Amino acid sequence: MPRAQIVKMITCFHLAFSRSERSLLHGPHSCILSSHPMLVATVISQPVLPVPATLTSLRNPKSEYLRFVFPYRRLRFKVSSSKKPLPELQTPQPDGEKSLVEQKEGGTADLGWLPAFPHALIASMSNFLFGYHIGVMNGPIVSVARELGFEGDPILEGLVVSIFIAGAFIGSISSGLLMDKLGCRRTFQVDTIPLILGAFISAQAHTLDEILWGRFLVGLGIGINTVLVPIYVSEVAPTKYRGLLGSLCQIGTCLGIITSLSLGIPSETDPHWWRTILYIASVPSFIIALGMQFAVDSPRWLCKVGRLDDAKAVIRNVWGPSEVERAIEEFQYVIKNDGSDASSRWLDLLVEPHSRVAFVGGSLFVLQQFAGINGVLYFSSLTFKDVGITSGALASLFVGLTNFAGALYASYLMDKEGRQKLLIGSYLGMAASMFVVACAISFPIDEELSHNLSIIGVLMYIFSFAVGAGPVTGIIIPELSSTKMRGKIMGFSFSVHWVCNFLVGLFFLDVVEIFGVAPVYTGFGIVSLLAAMFANYFIVETKGRSLEEIEMSLNTNLQAKDK
């Protein structure tokens, strides 16, 4: 296909990002601006302890894959729910059951998350790959442009950096169908195909056409991964630890960005180094494909497709033997009464309660994007320069440490205080931060004081985002979604995210030029207040409740059948 025709086909996707990408192409925050804000704005949120596990082959009549197995007894805990579990779903706990909470001198060690940790860790490698591909082209883009013959053309340079957005949009839309047919585990493995092919095509590219197609394939895989990972973690993780294990998604993305930027440093002196780091991008995909061969599949999907023995084995090994009967009865009740065993359709998004959850998911991403995370990160480098921090690396360190602190705090609070409180508090903090910065810019009493307030406001904003608006958005949508429509609701929500990214990138610099930074920041603060109000009125608390309990409390059809 002629190069001109390819460029014409994807110009609409490029326009939204080319201007901001060109401005940050060589800046310290280019990776952050071009990234998925929900996943990038939070960094390492939980220290990873060594896993003294043995890999055991577990075979069942219908099982053909290995599992990470931890012999243990499940921790007993009460599930708080606004809707009482159905009588036939209540299963008494066996007496004398031992737990993973061992009383020790000076404290208590809760290891209930440990059996599910290896599976969530393997899934989070997909987020590592996502982060890696976000940052991999920012440093070497000059060398790529020079070698492939489009040096000095900012449009094409920005297009190469951001073309994966087009593929990501398509990947998000198609992810639900793949998960319904193949399950999460096999979809992870299939998804490595475009990621590996895209990395190799990009690394071997000798024309603009080839590297564009390579980046497009990478985006296709990225779009599937961004939907797939939170669904898999939410369905495999024990109820009590969904928030904690979900934070691994954020860890993977940020580590991927840091790795790609670190590996890109030699490209400043070696004009051909970009090919090497693009080849390296295929390594995590091979790790994912191999690791998923030993990981478990979602017990809910296994039960949905009739593989009951496999579902029981997964629950027994990951959640604990005491959870098997209760969980299976809940799964079967929901599947029987909600038609989860039937194929889902996109038109089902228009039917209650799926339409309500799709509305909440799409709205959360709209509010997240228009609350201004990309804009604040864009101007943060300028803000730091105003107070004398001219080093891009040092400015990035301040932002990274703030993200890290916010993510650590979020991982601690996610399953303790709940998702709704974190969202409300996060957006209120973001609003206050934006108003502080806007006032510092508009009413500078003292220049030094104004700059210091701007720095404090920016760091407060990033910390607030990392505590709630970033990580909670990706976790709570699959929790609110039904078993039948979880894949399609997530696909729809992330598609809304990519569209909002497109619009923000397209109009952001124009709006700043017309109105100025302070009014735009004030607008971000107002949107943040609206987001806090939205979370207060529309978000249902999900901490400590199984996905089936949440679904039964939201689905009036299931409640009617219960009566």
Short mmCIF file of N, CA and C in Angstrom, two decimals, residues 131-250:
data_model
loop_
_atom_site.label_atom_id
_atom_site.label_comp_id
_atom_site.label_asym_id
_atom_site.label_seq_id
_atom_site.Cartn_x
_atom_site.Cartn_y
_atom_site.Cartn_z
N GLY A 131 3.54 -0.61 29.29
CA GLY A 131 4.40 0.51 29.66
C GLY A 131 5.66 0.58 28.82
N TYR A 132 6.22 -0.57 28.51
CA TYR A 132 7.44 -0.61 27.71
C TYR A 132 7.19 -0.01 26.33
N HIS A 133 6.10 -0.38 25.69
CA HIS A 133 5.81 0.13 24.34
C HIS A 133 5.43 1.60 24.37
N ILE A 134 4.92 2.08 25.50
CA ILE A 134 4.61 3.50 25.60
C ILE A 134 5.89 4.33 25.54
N GLY A 135 6.91 3.90 26.28
CA GLY A 135 8.12 4.69 26.38
C GLY A 135 9.20 4.36 25.37
N VAL A 136 9.06 3.24 24.65
CA VAL A 136 10.18 2.75 23.86
C VAL A 136 10.53 3.65 22.68
N MET A 137 9.57 4.40 22.14
CA MET A 137 9.83 5.21 20.96
C MET A 137 10.16 6.66 21.27
N ASN A 138 10.02 7.08 22.51
CA ASN A 138 10.21 8.49 22.82
C ASN A 138 11.66 8.94 22.68
N GLY A 139 12.60 8.13 23.17
CA GLY A 139 14.00 8.50 23.04
C GLY A 139 14.55 8.32 21.64
N PRO A 140 14.38 7.14 21.03
CA PRO A 140 15.01 6.85 19.74
C PRO A 140 14.28 7.41 18.52
N ILE A 141 13.21 8.18 18.70
CA ILE A 141 12.42 8.59 17.54
C ILE A 141 13.24 9.39 16.54
N VAL A 142 14.23 10.16 17.02
CA VAL A 142 15.06 10.94 16.11
C VAL A 142 15.89 10.02 15.23
N SER A 143 16.48 8.97 15.83
CA SER A 143 17.26 8.02 15.06
C SER A 143 16.38 7.26 14.08
N VAL A 144 15.17 6.90 14.51
CA VAL A 144 14.25 6.19 13.62
C VAL A 144 13.90 7.07 12.42
N ALA A 145 13.58 8.33 12.68
CA ALA A 145 13.21 9.25 11.60
C ALA A 145 14.37 9.46 10.63
N ARG A 146 15.56 9.57 11.16
CA ARG A 146 16.73 9.79 10.30
C ARG A 146 16.99 8.58 9.42
N GLU A 147 16.90 7.38 9.99
CA GLU A 147 17.23 6.18 9.23
C GLU A 147 16.15 5.80 8.23
N LEU A 148 14.89 6.10 8.56
CA LEU A 148 13.79 5.71 7.66
C LEU A 148 13.37 6.83 6.73
N GLY A 149 14.01 7.98 6.82
CA GLY A 149 13.81 9.02 5.81
C GLY A 149 12.70 10.00 6.04
N PHE A 150 12.26 10.20 7.31
CA PHE A 150 11.24 11.23 7.53
C PHE A 150 11.70 12.21 8.62
N GLU A 151 13.01 12.39 8.75
CA GLU A 151 13.55 13.32 9.73
C GLU A 151 13.10 14.74 9.40
N GLY A 152 12.74 15.47 10.42
CA GLY A 152 12.31 16.85 10.24
C GLY A 152 10.83 17.01 9.96
N ASP A 153 10.10 15.90 9.83
CA ASP A 153 8.66 15.95 9.61
C ASP A 153 7.97 15.65 10.95
N PRO A 154 7.57 16.67 11.69
CA PRO A 154 7.00 16.42 13.03
C PRO A 154 5.71 15.64 13.01
N ILE A 155 4.95 15.75 11.92
CA ILE A 155 3.69 15.01 11.83
C ILE A 155 3.96 13.51 11.79
N LEU A 156 4.89 13.10 10.94
CA LEU A 156 5.20 11.68 10.82
C LEU A 156 5.91 11.17 12.07
N GLU A 157 6.75 12.00 12.68
CA GLU A 157 7.40 11.57 13.92
C GLU A 157 6.36 11.33 15.01
N GLY A 158 5.42 12.24 15.14
CA GLY A 158 4.36 12.05 16.13
C GLY A 158 3.47 10.87 15.79
N LEU A 159 3.29 10.63 14.50
CA LEU A 159 2.45 9.52 14.06
C LEU A 159 3.06 8.18 14.46
N VAL A 160 4.37 8.05 14.30
CA VAL A 160 5.04 6.81 14.67
C VAL A 160 4.92 6.57 16.17
N VAL A 161 5.01 7.63 16.96
CA VAL A 161 4.92 7.49 18.40
C VAL A 161 3.51 7.09 18.84
N SER A 162 2.49 7.65 18.22
CA SER A 162 1.13 7.51 18.74
C SER A 162 0.21 6.62 17.91
N ILE A 163 0.73 5.96 16.87
CA ILE A 163 -0.12 5.15 16.00
C ILE A 163 -0.75 3.99 16.75
N PHE A 164 -0.10 3.56 17.86
CA PHE A 164 -0.66 2.41 18.57
C PHE A 164 -2.04 2.72 19.15
N ILE A 165 -2.42 4.01 19.26
CA ILE A 165 -3.74 4.35 19.78
C ILE A 165 -4.84 3.80 18.87
N ALA A 166 -4.62 3.85 17.56
CA ALA A 166 -5.62 3.30 16.63
C ALA A 166 -5.82 1.81 16.86
N GLY A 167 -4.70 1.09 17.00
CA GLY A 167 -4.80 -0.34 17.27
C GLY A 167 -5.41 -0.62 18.62
N ALA A 168 -5.10 0.23 19.62
CA ALA A 168 -5.63 0.02 20.96
C ALA A 168 -7.15 0.15 20.99
N PHE A 169 -7.69 1.10 20.22
CA PHE A 169 -9.14 1.27 20.17
C PHE A 169 -9.80 0.00 19.61
N ILE A 170 -9.25 -0.52 18.52
CA ILE A 170 -9.82 -1.73 17.92
C ILE A 170 -9.65 -2.92 18.86
N GLY A 171 -8.48 -3.01 19.52
CA GLY A 171 -8.25 -4.11 20.45
C GLY A 171 -9.23 -4.10 21.61
N SER A 172 -9.54 -2.91 22.13
CA SER A 172 -10.49 -2.82 23.24
C SER A 172 -11.87 -3.30 22.83
N ILE A 173 -12.30 -2.93 21.63
CA ILE A 173 -13.62 -3.34 21.14
C ILE A 173 -13.71 -4.85 20.98
N SER A 174 -12.64 -5.47 20.49
CA SER A 174 -12.67 -6.90 20.18
C SER A 174 -12.36 -7.80 21.37
N SER A 175 -11.90 -7.23 22.47
CA SER A 175 -11.44 -8.04 23.59
C SER A 175 -12.56 -8.87 24.22
N GLY A 176 -13.76 -8.30 24.31
CA GLY A 176 -14.86 -9.01 24.94
C GLY A 176 -15.21 -10.31 24.23
N LEU A 177 -15.23 -10.29 22.90
CA LEU A 177 -15.55 -11.49 22.13
C LEU A 177 -14.51 -12.58 22.36
N LEU A 178 -13.23 -12.19 22.37
CA LEU A 178 -12.17 -13.17 22.59
C LEU A 178 -12.27 -13.81 23.97
N MET A 179 -12.52 -13.00 24.99
CA MET A 179 -12.60 -13.54 26.35
C MET A 179 -13.80 -14.47 26.51
N ASP A 180 -14.93 -14.14 25.90
CA ASP A 180 -16.10 -15.00 26.00
C ASP A 180 -15.86 -16.36 25.35
N LYS A 181 -15.12 -16.37 24.25
CA LYS A 181 -14.89 -17.61 23.51
C LYS A 181 -13.73 -18.42 24.06
N LEU A 182 -12.63 -17.75 24.43
CA LEU A 182 -11.40 -18.46 24.79
C LEU A 182 -11.10 -18.47 26.27
N GLY A 183 -11.68 -17.56 27.02
CA GLY A 183 -11.30 -17.40 28.41
C GLY A 183 -10.08 -16.48 28.52
N CYS A 184 -9.84 -15.97 29.70
CA CYS A 184 -8.76 -14.99 29.87
C CYS A 184 -7.39 -15.61 29.61
N ARG A 185 -7.16 -16.82 30.09
CA ARG A 185 -5.83 -17.41 29.98
C ARG A 185 -5.41 -17.60 28.54
N ARG A 186 -6.28 -18.17 27.72
CA ARG A 186 -5.95 -18.37 26.31
C ARG A 186 -5.91 -17.05 25.55
N THR A 187 -6.75 -16.10 25.94
CA THR A 187 -6.72 -14.79 25.28
C THR A 187 -5.39 -14.10 25.53
N PHE A 188 -4.84 -14.21 26.74
CA PHE A 188 -3.51 -13.68 27.01
C PHE A 188 -2.50 -14.25 26.03
N GLN A 189 -2.56 -15.56 25.81
CA GLN A 189 -1.59 -16.20 24.94
C GLN A 189 -1.79 -15.80 23.48
N VAL A 190 -3.04 -15.75 23.04
CA VAL A 190 -3.32 -15.34 21.66
C VAL A 190 -2.89 -13.89 21.45
N ASP A 191 -3.07 -13.07 22.46
CA ASP A 191 -2.75 -11.65 22.36
C ASP A 191 -1.26 -11.40 22.19
N THR A 192 -0.43 -12.35 22.58
CA THR A 192 1.01 -12.17 22.40
C THR A 192 1.41 -12.21 20.93
N ILE A 193 0.54 -12.76 20.06
CA ILE A 193 0.88 -12.86 18.64
C ILE A 193 1.06 -11.48 18.00
N PRO A 194 0.06 -10.57 18.07
CA PRO A 194 0.29 -9.24 17.49
C PRO A 194 1.38 -8.47 18.21
N LEU A 195 1.57 -8.71 19.50
CA LEU A 195 2.62 -8.00 20.22
C LEU A 195 4.01 -8.43 19.75
N ILE A 196 4.20 -9.73 19.56
CA ILE A 196 5.50 -10.23 19.08
C ILE A 196 5.73 -9.82 17.63
N LEU A 197 4.70 -10.01 16.79
CA LEU A 197 4.84 -9.63 15.38
C LEU A 197 5.09 -8.13 15.24
N GLY A 198 4.36 -7.34 16.01
CA GLY A 198 4.54 -5.89 15.94
C GLY A 198 5.93 -5.47 16.34
N ALA A 199 6.47 -6.10 17.39
CA ALA A 199 7.83 -5.77 17.84
C ALA A 199 8.86 -6.12 16.77
N PHE A 200 8.72 -7.29 16.16
CA PHE A 200 9.69 -7.72 15.15
C PHE A 200 9.58 -6.88 13.87
N ILE A 201 8.36 -6.60 13.45
CA ILE A 201 8.18 -5.78 12.25
C ILE A 201 8.76 -4.38 12.46
N SER A 202 8.52 -3.82 13.64
CA SER A 202 9.07 -2.49 13.94
C SER A 202 10.59 -2.52 13.99
N ALA A 203 11.15 -3.56 14.61
CA ALA A 203 12.60 -3.64 14.75
C ALA A 203 13.29 -3.83 13.40
N GLN A 204 12.64 -4.51 12.47
CA GLN A 204 13.24 -4.79 11.17
C GLN A 204 12.81 -3.80 10.08
N ALA A 205 12.08 -2.77 10.48
CA ALA A 205 11.52 -1.84 9.50
C ALA A 205 12.61 -1.08 8.75
N HIS A 206 12.40 -0.95 7.43
CA HIS A 206 13.28 -0.14 6.60
C HIS A 206 12.50 0.93 5.85
N THR A 207 11.19 0.96 6.07
CA THR A 207 10.35 1.99 5.47
C THR A 207 9.37 2.50 6.52
N LEU A 208 8.78 3.64 6.26
CA LEU A 208 7.78 4.19 7.18
C LEU A 208 6.57 3.28 7.26
N ASP A 209 6.17 2.70 6.12
CA ASP A 209 5.01 1.80 6.12
C ASP A 209 5.19 0.65 7.11
N GLU A 210 6.38 0.07 7.11
CA GLU A 210 6.61 -1.11 7.96
C GLU A 210 6.55 -0.76 9.44
N ILE A 211 7.16 0.33 9.84
CA ILE A 211 7.15 0.66 11.26
C ILE A 211 5.76 1.10 11.71
N LEU A 212 4.99 1.71 10.81
CA LEU A 212 3.62 2.07 11.16
C LEU A 212 2.76 0.82 11.38
N TRP A 213 2.91 -0.16 10.50
CA TRP A 213 2.16 -1.40 10.68
C TRP A 213 2.61 -2.13 11.94
N GLY A 214 3.90 -2.11 12.23
CA GLY A 214 4.38 -2.74 13.45
C GLY A 214 3.80 -2.09 14.69
N ARG A 215 3.82 -0.77 14.72
CA ARG A 215 3.27 -0.06 15.86
C ARG A 215 1.76 -0.26 15.98
N PHE A 216 1.08 -0.38 14.85
CA PHE A 216 -0.36 -0.62 14.87
C PHE A 216 -0.66 -1.99 15.50
N LEU A 217 0.10 -3.02 15.12
CA LEU A 217 -0.11 -4.34 15.70
C LEU A 217 0.15 -4.34 17.20
N VAL A 218 1.19 -3.61 17.61
CA VAL A 218 1.46 -3.48 19.04
C VAL A 218 0.27 -2.84 19.75
N GLY A 219 -0.28 -1.80 19.16
CA GLY A 219 -1.45 -1.15 19.75
C GLY A 219 -2.64 -2.08 19.85
N LEU A 220 -2.81 -2.94 18.85
CA LEU A 220 -3.90 -3.92 18.89
C LEU A 220 -3.78 -4.81 20.12
N GLY A 221 -2.58 -5.30 20.36
CA GLY A 221 -2.36 -6.13 21.54
C GLY A 221 -2.52 -5.35 22.84
N ILE A 222 -2.07 -4.10 22.84
CA ILE A 222 -2.19 -3.25 24.02
C ILE A 222 -3.66 -3.02 24.37
N GLY A 223 -4.48 -2.77 23.36
CA GLY A 223 -5.90 -2.53 23.61
C GLY A 223 -6.58 -3.73 24.26
N ILE A 224 -6.21 -4.93 23.82
CA ILE A 224 -6.78 -6.14 24.44
C ILE A 224 -6.29 -6.28 25.87
N ASN A 225 -5.00 -6.03 26.08
CA ASN A 225 -4.43 -6.20 27.42
C ASN A 225 -5.04 -5.27 28.46
N THR A 226 -5.25 -4.02 28.08
CA THR A 226 -5.78 -3.05 29.05
C THR A 226 -7.16 -3.46 29.56
N VAL A 227 -7.92 -4.18 28.75
CA VAL A 227 -9.23 -4.69 29.17
C VAL A 227 -9.07 -6.01 29.92
N LEU A 228 -8.16 -6.83 29.44
CA LEU A 228 -8.05 -8.21 29.92
C LEU A 228 -7.50 -8.31 31.34
N VAL A 229 -6.46 -7.54 31.64
CA VAL A 229 -5.76 -7.70 32.92
C VAL A 229 -6.67 -7.43 34.12
N PRO A 230 -7.38 -6.28 34.19
CA PRO A 230 -8.23 -6.06 35.37
C PRO A 230 -9.35 -7.07 35.51
N ILE A 231 -9.87 -7.57 34.39
CA ILE A 231 -10.91 -8.60 34.47
C ILE A 231 -10.34 -9.88 35.06
N TYR A 232 -9.18 -10.30 34.55
CA TYR A 232 -8.57 -11.55 35.03
C TYR A 232 -8.25 -11.47 36.52
N VAL A 233 -7.63 -10.38 36.93
CA VAL A 233 -7.26 -10.24 38.34
C VAL A 233 -8.50 -10.21 39.23
N SER A 234 -9.53 -9.50 38.82
CA SER A 234 -10.74 -9.40 39.64
C SER A 234 -11.45 -10.74 39.76
N GLU A 235 -11.34 -11.61 38.75
CA GLU A 235 -12.04 -12.89 38.79
C GLU A 235 -11.21 -13.99 39.45
N VAL A 236 -9.90 -13.84 39.48
CA VAL A 236 -9.04 -14.86 40.08
C VAL A 236 -8.72 -14.54 41.54
N ALA A 237 -8.62 -13.26 41.88
CA ALA A 237 -8.23 -12.86 43.23
C ALA A 237 -9.32 -13.18 44.24
N PRO A 238 -8.95 -13.61 45.45
CA PRO A 238 -9.93 -13.76 46.53
C PRO A 238 -10.60 -12.42 46.83
N THR A 239 -11.82 -12.46 47.27
CA THR A 239 -12.60 -11.24 47.48
C THR A 239 -11.85 -10.22 48.33
N LYS A 240 -11.25 -10.68 49.41
CA LYS A 240 -10.62 -9.77 50.37
C LYS A 240 -9.41 -9.05 49.79
N TYR A 241 -8.81 -9.61 48.74
CA TYR A 241 -7.53 -9.08 48.25
C TYR A 241 -7.60 -8.58 46.81
N ARG A 242 -8.82 -8.36 46.30
CA ARG A 242 -8.93 -7.88 44.92
C ARG A 242 -8.23 -6.54 44.73
N GLY A 243 -8.41 -5.63 45.66
CA GLY A 243 -7.78 -4.33 45.52
C GLY A 243 -6.27 -4.41 45.59
N LEU A 244 -5.77 -5.20 46.53
CA LEU A 244 -4.32 -5.34 46.70
C LEU A 244 -3.67 -5.94 45.46
N LEU A 245 -4.22 -7.06 44.97
CA LEU A 245 -3.64 -7.72 43.80
C LEU A 245 -3.87 -6.90 42.54
N GLY A 246 -4.95 -6.12 42.51
CA GLY A 246 -5.19 -5.27 41.36
C GLY A 246 -4.13 -4.19 41.20
N SER A 247 -3.46 -3.83 42.30
CA SER A 247 -2.42 -2.80 42.23
C SER A 247 -1.21 -3.27 41.43
N LEU A 248 -1.07 -4.59 41.23
CA LEU A 248 0.04 -5.09 40.42
C LEU A 248 -0.04 -4.59 38.99
N CYS A 249 -1.26 -4.28 38.53
CA CYS A 249 -1.40 -3.73 37.18
C CYS A 249 -0.64 -2.42 37.05
N GLN A 250 -0.75 -1.57 38.06
CA GLN A 250 -0.07 -0.29 38.03
C GLN A 250 1.44 -0.47 38.12
#
